[in-house]
Coordinates of C-alpha atoms in Angstrom, one line a residue:
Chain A
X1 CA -31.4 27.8 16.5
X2 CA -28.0 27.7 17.9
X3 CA -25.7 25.4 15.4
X4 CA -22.7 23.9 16.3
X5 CA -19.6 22.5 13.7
X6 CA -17.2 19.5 14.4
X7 CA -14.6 18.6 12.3
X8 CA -15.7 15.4 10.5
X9 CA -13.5 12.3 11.9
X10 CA -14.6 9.9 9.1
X11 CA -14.8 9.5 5.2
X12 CA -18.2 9.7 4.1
X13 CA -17.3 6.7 2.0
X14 CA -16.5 4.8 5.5
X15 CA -20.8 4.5 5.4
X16 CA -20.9 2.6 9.1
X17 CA -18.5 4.8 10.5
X18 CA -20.4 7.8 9.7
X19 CA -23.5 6.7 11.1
X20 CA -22.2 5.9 13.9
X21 CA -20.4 8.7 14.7
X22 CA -23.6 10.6 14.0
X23 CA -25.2 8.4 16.1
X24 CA -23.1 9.1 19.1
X25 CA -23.7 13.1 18.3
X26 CA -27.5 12.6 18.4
X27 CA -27.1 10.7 21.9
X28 CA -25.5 14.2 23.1
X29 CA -28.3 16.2 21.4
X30 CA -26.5 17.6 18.0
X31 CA -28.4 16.8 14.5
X32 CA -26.7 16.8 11.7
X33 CA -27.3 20.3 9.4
X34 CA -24.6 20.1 6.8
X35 CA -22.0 17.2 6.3
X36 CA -19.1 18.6 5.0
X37 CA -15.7 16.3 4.2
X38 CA -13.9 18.8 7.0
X39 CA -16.2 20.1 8.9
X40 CA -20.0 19.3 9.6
X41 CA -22.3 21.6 10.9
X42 CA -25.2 20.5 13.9
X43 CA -27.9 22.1 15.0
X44 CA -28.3 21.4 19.2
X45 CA -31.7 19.9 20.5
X46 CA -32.9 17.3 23.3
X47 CA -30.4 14.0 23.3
X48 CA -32.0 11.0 22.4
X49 CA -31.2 7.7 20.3
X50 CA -31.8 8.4 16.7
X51 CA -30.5 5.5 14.0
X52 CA -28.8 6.9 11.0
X53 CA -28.2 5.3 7.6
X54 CA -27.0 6.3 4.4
X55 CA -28.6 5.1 1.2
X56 CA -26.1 5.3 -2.5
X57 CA -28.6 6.6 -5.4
X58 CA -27.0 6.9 -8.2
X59 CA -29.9 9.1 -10.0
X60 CA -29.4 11.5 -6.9
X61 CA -26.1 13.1 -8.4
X62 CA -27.8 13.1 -12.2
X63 CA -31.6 14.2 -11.4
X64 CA -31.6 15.3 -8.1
X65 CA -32.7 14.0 -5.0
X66 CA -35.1 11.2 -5.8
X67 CA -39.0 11.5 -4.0
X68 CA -39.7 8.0 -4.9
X69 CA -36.9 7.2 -3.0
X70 CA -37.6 9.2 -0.2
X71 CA -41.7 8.7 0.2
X72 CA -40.6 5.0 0.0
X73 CA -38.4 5.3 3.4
X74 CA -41.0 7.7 4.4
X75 CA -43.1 5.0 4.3
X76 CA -41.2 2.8 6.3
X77 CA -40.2 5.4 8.8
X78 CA -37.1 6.8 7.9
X79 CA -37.0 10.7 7.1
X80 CA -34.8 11.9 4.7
X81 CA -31.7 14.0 6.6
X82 CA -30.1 15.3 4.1
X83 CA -27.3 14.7 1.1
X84 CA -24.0 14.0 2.0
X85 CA -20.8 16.0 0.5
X86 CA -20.6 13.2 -2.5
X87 CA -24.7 13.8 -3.8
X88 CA -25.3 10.2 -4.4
X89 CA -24.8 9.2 -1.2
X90 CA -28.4 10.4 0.9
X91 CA -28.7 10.6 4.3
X92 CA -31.9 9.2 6.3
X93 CA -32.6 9.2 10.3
X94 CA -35.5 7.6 12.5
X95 CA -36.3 7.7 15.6
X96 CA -38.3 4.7 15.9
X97 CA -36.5 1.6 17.1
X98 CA -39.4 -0.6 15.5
X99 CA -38.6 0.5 11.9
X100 CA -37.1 -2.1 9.8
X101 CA -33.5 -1.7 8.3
X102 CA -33.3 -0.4 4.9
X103 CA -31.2 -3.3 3.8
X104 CA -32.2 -6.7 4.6
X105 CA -30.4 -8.5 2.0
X106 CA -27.3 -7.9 1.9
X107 CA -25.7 -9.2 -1.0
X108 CA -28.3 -6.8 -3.0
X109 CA -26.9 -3.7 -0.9
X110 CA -23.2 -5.6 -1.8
X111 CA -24.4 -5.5 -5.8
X112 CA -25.6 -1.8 -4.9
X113 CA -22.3 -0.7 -3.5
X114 CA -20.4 -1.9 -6.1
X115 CA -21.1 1.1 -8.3
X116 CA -20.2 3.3 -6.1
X117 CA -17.0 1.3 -5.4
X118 CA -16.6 1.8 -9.3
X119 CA -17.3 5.2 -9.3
X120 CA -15.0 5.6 -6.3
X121 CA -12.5 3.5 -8.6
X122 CA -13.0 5.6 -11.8
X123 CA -12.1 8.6 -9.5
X124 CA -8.9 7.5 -7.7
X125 CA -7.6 6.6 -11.8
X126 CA -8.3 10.3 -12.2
X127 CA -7.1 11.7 -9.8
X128 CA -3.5 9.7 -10.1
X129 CA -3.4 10.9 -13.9
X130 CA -4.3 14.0 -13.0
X131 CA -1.2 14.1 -10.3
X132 CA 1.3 12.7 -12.6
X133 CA 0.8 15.3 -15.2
X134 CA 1.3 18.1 -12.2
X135 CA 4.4 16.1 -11.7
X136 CA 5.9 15.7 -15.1
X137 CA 4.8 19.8 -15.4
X138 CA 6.7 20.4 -12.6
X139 CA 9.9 18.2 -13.5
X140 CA 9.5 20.0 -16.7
X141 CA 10.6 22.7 -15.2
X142 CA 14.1 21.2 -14.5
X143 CA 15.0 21.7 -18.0
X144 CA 14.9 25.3 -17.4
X145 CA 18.8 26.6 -17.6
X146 CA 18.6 27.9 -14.3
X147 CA 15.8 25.5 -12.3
X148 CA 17.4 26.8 -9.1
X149 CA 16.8 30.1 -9.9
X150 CA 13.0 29.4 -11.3
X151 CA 12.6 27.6 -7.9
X152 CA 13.7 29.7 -5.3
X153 CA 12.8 33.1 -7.4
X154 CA 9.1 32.2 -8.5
X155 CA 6.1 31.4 -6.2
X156 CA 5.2 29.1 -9.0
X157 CA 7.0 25.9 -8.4
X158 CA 6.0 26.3 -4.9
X159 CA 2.3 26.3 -6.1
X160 CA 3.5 23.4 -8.3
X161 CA 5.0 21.3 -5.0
X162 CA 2.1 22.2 -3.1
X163 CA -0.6 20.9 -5.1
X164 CA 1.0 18.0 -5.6
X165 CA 2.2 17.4 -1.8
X166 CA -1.7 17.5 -1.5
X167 CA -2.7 15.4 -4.2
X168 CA -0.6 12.5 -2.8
X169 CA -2.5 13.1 0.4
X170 CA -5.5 13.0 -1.1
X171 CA -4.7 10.5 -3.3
X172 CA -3.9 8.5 -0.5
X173 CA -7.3 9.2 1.3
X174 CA -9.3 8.2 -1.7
X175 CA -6.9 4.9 -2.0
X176 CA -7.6 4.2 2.1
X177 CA -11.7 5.0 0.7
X178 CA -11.5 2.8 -1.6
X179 CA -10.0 -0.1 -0.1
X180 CA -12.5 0.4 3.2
X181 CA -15.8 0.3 0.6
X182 CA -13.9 -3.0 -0.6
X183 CA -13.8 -4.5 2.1
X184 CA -17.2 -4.1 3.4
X185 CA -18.7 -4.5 -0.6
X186 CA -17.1 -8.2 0.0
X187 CA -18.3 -8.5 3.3
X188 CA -21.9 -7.8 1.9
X189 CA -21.8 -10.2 -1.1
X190 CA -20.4 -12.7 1.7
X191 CA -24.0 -12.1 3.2
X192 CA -22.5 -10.3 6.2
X193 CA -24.8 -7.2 6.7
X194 CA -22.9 -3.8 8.0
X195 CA -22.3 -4.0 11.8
X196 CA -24.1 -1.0 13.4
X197 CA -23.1 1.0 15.6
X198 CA -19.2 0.5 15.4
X199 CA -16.0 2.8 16.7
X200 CA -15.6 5.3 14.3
X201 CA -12.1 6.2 13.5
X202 CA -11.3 8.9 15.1
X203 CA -9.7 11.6 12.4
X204 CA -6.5 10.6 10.7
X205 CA -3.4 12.8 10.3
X206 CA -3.3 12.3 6.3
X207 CA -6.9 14.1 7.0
X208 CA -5.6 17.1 8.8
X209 CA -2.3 17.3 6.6
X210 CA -4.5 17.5 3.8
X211 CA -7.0 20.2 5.2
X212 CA -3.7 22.5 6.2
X213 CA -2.3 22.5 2.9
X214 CA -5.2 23.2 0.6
X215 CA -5.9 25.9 3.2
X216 CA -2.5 27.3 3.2
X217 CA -2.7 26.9 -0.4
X218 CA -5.6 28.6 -1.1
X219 CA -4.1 31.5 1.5
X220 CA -1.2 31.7 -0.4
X221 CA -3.0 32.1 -4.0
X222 CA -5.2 35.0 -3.0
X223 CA -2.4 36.5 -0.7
X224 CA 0.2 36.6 -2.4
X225 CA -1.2 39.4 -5.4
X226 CA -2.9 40.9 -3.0
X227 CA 0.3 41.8 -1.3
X228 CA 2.1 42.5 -4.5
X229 CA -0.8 44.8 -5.8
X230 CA 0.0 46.7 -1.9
X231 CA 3.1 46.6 -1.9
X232 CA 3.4 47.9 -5.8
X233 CA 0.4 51.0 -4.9
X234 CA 0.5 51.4 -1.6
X235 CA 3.9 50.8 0.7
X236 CA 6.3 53.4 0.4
X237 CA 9.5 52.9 -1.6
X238 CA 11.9 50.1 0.7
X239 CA 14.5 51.4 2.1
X240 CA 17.5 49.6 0.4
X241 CA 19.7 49.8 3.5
X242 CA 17.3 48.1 5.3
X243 CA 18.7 44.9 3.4
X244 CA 22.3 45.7 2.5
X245 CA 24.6 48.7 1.4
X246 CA 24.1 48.9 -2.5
X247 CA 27.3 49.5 -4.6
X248 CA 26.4 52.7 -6.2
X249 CA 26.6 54.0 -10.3
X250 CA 27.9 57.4 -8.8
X251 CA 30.7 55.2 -7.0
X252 CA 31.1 53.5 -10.6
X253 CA 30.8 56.1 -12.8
X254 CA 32.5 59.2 -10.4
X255 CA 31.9 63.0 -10.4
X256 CA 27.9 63.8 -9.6
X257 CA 26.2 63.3 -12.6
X258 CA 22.5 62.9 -12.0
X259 CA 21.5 59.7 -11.6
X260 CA 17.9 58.2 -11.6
X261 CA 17.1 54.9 -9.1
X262 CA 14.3 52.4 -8.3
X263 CA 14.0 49.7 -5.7
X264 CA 11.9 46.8 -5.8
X265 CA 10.9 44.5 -3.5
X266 CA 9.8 40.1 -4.0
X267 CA 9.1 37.6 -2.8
X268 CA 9.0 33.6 -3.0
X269 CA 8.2 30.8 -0.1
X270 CA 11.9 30.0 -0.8
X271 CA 13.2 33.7 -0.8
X272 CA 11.2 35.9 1.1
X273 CA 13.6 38.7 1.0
X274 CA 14.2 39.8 -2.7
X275 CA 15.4 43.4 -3.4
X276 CA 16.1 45.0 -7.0
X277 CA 17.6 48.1 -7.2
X278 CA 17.9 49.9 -10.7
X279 CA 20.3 53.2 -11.5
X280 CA 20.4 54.7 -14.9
X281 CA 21.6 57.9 -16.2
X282 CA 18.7 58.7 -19.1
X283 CA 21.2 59.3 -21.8
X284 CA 23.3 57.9 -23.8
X285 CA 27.1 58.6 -24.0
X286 CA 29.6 57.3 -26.3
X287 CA 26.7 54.9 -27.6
X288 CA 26.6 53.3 -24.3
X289 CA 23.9 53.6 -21.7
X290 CA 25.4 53.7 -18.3
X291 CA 23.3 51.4 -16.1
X292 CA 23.5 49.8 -13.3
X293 CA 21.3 46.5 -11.9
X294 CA 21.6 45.0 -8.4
X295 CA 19.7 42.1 -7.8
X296 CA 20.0 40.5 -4.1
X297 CA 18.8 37.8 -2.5
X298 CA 18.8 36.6 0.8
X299 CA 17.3 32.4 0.5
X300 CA 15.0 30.3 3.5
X301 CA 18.4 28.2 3.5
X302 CA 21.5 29.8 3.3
X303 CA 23.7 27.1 1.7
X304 CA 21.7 28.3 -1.5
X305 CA 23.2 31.4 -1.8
X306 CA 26.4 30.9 -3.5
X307 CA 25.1 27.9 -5.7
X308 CA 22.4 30.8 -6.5
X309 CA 25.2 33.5 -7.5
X310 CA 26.7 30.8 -9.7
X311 CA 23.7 30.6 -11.5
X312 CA 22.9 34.3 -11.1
X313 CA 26.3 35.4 -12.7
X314 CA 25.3 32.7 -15.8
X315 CA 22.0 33.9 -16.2
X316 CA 23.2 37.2 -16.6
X317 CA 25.7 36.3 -19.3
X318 CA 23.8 35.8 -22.5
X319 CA 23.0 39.1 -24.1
X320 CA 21.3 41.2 -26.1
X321 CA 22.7 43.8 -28.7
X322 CA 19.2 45.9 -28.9
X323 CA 18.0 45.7 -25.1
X324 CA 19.9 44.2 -22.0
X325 CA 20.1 41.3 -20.3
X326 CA 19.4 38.2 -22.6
X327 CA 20.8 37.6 -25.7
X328 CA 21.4 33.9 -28.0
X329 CA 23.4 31.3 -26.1
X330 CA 26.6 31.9 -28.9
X331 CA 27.5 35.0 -27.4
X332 CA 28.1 33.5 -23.9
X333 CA 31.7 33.0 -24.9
X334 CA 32.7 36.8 -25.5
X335 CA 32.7 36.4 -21.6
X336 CA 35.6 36.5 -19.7
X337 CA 35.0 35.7 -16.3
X338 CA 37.5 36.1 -13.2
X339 CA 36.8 34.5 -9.4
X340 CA 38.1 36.4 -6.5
X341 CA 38.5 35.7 -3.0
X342 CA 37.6 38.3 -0.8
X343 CA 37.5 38.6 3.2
X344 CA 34.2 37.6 3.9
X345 CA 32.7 36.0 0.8
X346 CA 32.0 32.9 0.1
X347 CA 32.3 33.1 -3.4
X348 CA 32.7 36.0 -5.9
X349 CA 33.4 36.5 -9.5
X350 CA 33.5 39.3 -12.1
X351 CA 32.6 39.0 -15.4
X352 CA 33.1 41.4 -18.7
X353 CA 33.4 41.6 -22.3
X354 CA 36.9 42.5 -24.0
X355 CA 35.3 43.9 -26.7
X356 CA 31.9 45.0 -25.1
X357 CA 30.4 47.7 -22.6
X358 CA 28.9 44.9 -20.1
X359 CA 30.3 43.7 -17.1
X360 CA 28.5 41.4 -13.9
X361 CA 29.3 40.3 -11.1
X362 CA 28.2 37.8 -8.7
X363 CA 29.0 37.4 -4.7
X364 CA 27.9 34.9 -2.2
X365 CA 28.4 35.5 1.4
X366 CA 26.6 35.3 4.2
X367 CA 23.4 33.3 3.4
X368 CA 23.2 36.5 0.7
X369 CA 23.6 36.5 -3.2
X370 CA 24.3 39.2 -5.3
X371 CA 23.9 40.2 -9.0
X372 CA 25.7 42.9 -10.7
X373 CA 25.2 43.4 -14.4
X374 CA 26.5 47.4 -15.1
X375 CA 27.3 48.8 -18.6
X376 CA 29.0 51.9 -18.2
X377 CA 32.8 53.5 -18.0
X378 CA 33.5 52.6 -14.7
X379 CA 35.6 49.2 -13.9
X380 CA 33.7 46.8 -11.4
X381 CA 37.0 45.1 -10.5
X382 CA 38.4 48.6 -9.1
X383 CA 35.3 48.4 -6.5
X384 CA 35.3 44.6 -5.0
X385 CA 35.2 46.6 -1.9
X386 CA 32.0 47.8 -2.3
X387 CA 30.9 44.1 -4.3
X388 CA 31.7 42.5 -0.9
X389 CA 30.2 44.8 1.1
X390 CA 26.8 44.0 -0.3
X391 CA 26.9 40.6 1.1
X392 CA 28.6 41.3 4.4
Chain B
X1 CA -26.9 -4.5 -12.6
X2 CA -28.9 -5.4 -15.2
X3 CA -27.1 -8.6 -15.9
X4 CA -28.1 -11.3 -18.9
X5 CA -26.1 -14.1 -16.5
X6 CA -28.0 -14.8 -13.4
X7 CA -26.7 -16.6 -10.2
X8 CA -29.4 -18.1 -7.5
X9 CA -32.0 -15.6 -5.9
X10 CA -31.7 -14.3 -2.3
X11 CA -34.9 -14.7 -0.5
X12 CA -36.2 -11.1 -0.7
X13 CA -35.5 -11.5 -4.6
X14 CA -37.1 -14.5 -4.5
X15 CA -40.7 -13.4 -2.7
X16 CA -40.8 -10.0 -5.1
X17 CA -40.7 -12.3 -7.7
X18 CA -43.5 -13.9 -6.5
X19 CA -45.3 -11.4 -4.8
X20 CA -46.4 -10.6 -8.5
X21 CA -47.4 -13.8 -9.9
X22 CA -51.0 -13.5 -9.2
X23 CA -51.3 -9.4 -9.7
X24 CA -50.1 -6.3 -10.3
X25 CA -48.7 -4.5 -7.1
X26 CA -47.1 -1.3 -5.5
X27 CA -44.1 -1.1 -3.3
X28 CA -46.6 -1.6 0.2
X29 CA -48.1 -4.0 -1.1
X30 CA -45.1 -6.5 -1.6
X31 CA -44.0 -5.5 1.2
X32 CA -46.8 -6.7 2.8
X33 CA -47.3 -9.8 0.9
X34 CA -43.9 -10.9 1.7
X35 CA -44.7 -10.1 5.3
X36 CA -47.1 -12.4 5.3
X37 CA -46.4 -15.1 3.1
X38 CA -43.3 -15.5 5.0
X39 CA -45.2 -14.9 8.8
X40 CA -42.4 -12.5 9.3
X41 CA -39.3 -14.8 8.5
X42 CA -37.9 -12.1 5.3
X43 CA -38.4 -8.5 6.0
X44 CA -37.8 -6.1 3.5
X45 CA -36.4 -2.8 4.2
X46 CA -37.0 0.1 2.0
X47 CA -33.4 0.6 0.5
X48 CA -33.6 -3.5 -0.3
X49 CA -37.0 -2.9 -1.9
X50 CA -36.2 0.1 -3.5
X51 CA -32.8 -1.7 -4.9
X52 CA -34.6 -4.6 -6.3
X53 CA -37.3 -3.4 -7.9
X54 CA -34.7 -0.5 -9.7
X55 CA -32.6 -4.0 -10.7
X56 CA -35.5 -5.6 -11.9
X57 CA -36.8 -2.8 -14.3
X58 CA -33.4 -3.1 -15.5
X59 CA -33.2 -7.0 -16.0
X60 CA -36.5 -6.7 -17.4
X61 CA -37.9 -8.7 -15.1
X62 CA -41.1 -6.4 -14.0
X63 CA -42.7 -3.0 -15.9
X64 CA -43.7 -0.3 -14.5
X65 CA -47.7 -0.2 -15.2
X66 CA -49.3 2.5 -13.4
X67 CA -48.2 5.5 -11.6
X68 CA -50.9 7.2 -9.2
X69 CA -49.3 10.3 -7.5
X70 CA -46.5 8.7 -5.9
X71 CA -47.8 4.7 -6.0
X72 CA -46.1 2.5 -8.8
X73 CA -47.5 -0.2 -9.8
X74 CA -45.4 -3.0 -11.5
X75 CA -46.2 -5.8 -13.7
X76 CA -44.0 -8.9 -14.2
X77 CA -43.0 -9.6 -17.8
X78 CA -42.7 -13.5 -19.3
X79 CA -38.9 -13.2 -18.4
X80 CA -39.4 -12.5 -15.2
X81 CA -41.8 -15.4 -14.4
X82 CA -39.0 -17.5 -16.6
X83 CA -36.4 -16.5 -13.8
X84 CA -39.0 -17.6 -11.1
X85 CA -39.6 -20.9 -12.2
X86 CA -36.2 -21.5 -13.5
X87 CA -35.1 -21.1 -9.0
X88 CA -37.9 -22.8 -8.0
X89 CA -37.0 -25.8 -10.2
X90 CA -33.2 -25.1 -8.5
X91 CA -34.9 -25.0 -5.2
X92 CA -36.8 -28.1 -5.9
X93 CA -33.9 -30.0 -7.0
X94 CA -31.7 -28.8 -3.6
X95 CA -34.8 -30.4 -2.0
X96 CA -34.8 -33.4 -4.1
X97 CA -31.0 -34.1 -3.7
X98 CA -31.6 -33.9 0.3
X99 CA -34.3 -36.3 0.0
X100 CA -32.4 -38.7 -1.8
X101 CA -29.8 -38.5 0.8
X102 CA -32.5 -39.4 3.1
X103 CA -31.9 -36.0 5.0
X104 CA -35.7 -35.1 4.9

């Protein structure tokens, strides 16, 4: 049997306008299958005028779909269709015009649909608290040091902003929901019956922004380890000079000592193009390890590349005396730290300890940003050539 | 919906009620009763009937007496004849008060 899908243009909660629509389908010759919030599946067969109307049950979503229920509207002769995406809410069809309506009084059906208005309203209370704590956890993450950094690094802010770009949507569909079961619960209890068939809205826009981002959400959440697990076992090494021309330990250090090196690749929705490049030596001389750290960026915008080397160059400060880079907040003031204008940089600025082995360095130029952090015997002021060059 | 206060009954509500005044009955069988004692004027549907006799299990206003494959039979309990007479006397003073207006 050949099935065809439609997008679904109404709420299921929108109960005349659903019919309807379904309605108008069965006049073409498509029969509801599946009824899915996005997309409804229809099986194709001869046109002809079917009525369709859905009945709330509450047992349905506990216990199942209810026979009694269903022999019942058997009995008058309406067959049972099918459950709609929210279980309590059954589907029934007939094709006999004599068949009475299911509701005849309808201030009972307006006593009956206020339960599901609760429900609905129970829901939307949810769903708000739920969004509020997203947002507080993601304004939370202002208090970082660096929040810049954390949100143009990190793909997790952007899963943070996402989510809650599409709970407002959402929340907003479920408030429009709400307020349309309202309106025809009063209607109802004002012993107004449900007009049949009407013009079914046709599919909002706060429905299609919504589908696009939980589907580009959902994209991004499985693709992005999957491209990190390839990338990570499978690309070969990048090319570093594909991005920019790295300032070199051997450039730092002199002679040809043999030097070891690593580059990384990252990414981030706001920073696509993330490279890491890591030099070392393997030994130890004079008690210092002579190692050198590039980390460049090149941001979506590029007026966040030199506030990003600001923050880089900060980040970079606080130390550690057993490891490297981190270290309590007190000894941020060891640093001395020197700007420099250069031909061709936005913004540059060396950093070093008077009485310590590290020095870092930060550059913005471009729509690039640059982090240096180096420990060895070489003198990163002597090379701003090569510092500049990086973001050039 | 099973509520202690109780407004007026709609007219389906109403004939349900009654429908079980002199027996026992299944869900045809009101409908059917209704049907007739109304020649045709209140028509129940099966999402109304269905509704009603859920909310009346739950007011306590019928029991559930037999159940033969899929046919229930209900029963109405003392409360639920209380709630009949207590709208016809409503209904019967709504008459009265148009009679003494000289409207019938």
């Amino acid at each position: 049997m050949r099935h065809v899908w439609k997008l679904t243009p109404v709420s299921c909660y929108d109960l005349s306008g659903l019919e309807s629509w379904l309605e108008s389908l069965a006049a073409q010759g498509l029969f509801p299958k599946k009824i899915r919030p996005v997309r409804s599946v229809f099986t194709r067969g001869t046109p002809r005028p079917v009525r369709y109307r859905i009945e709330y049950c509450k047992k349905a979503g506990r216990d199942g779909l209810p026979q009694d229920l269903v022999e019942l509207y058997r009995e008058f002769g309406w067959d049972y269709a099918g459950p709609l995406p929210n279980r309590t809410l059954l589907l029934f069809s007939t094709q006999n015009p004599q068949a009475e309506e299911p509701h005849t009084d309808p201030p009972l059906q307006g006593e009956l649909l206020e339960q599901l208005l609760r429900k609905l309203k129970q829901e939307l209370w949810v769903s708000a608290a739920c969004l509020l704590l997203l947002a507080v956890l993601l304004v939370w993450t202002f208090r970082t040091p660096f929040p810049l950094l954390y949100w143009v690094k990190s793909f997790t802010p952007f899963y943070g902003a996402a989510s809650i770009l599409f709970g407002i949507v959402a929340l907003f569909q479920q408030g429009r929901d709400y307020r349309r079961l309202s309106r025809a619960v009063r209607q109802l209890k004002d012993g107004v019956p449900l007009p049949h068939p009407i013009a079914y809205p046709r599919r909002t826009w706060s429905q299609i922004i919504a589908a696009l981002l939980c589907i580009g959400l959902l994209f991004t959440i499985y693709f992005h380890p999957i491209l990190e697990t390839w990338e990570l076992n499978f690309a070969p090494e990048p090319q570093v000079e594909d991005y920019f021309i790295p300032l070199s330990l051997q450039e730092l250090e002199g002679g040809s000592p043999m030097f070891y090196g690593h580059t990384y690749l990252d990414h981030s929705p706001l920073c696509w193009d993330q490279v890491r490049v890591v030099q070392s030596d393997q030994e130890r001389r004079e008690n210092a390890r002579i190692r050198l750290e590039l980390s460049w960026y090149r941001p979506l915008f590029p007026s966040l590349a030199q506030p990003m080397a600001r923050d880089l160059l900060l980040s970079a400060l606080p130390l550690d005396g057993d490891g490297w880079w981190s270290a309590p907040a007190r000894e941020w003031d060891n640093w001395t730290v020197t700007e420099y204008k250069l031909d061709g940089v936005d913004w540059c600025a060396v950093a070093f300890q008077p009485e310590g082995a590290f020095q870092a360095a930060a550059l913005a130029g471009n729509g690039q940003a640059v982090l240096v952090q180096y420990t060895g015997h070489g003198d990163l002021t002597g090379h701003l050539d090569g510092l500049a060059a990086m973001v050039q | 919906m099973g509520s202690s206060h109780r407004g007026p009954l709609t007219e389906p509500m109403f004939y349900v009620l009654m429908s079980f005044l002199r027996r026992d009955m299944c869900g045809t069988e009101i409908t059917e009763f209704v049907e007739r004692r109304t020649r045709g004027r209140v028509k129940l549907g099966p999402g109304t009937l269905y509704t009603l006799l859920g909310k009346f299990q739950d007011e306590q206003l019928i029991q559930e007496t037999e159940v033969e494959g899929r046919k229930r039979t209900y029963h109405i309990t003392p409360k639920g004849r209380q709630v009949f007479q207590d709208e016809l006397e409503r209904l019967r003073a709504c008459v009265a008060d148009a009679e003494e207006e000289g409207f019938v």
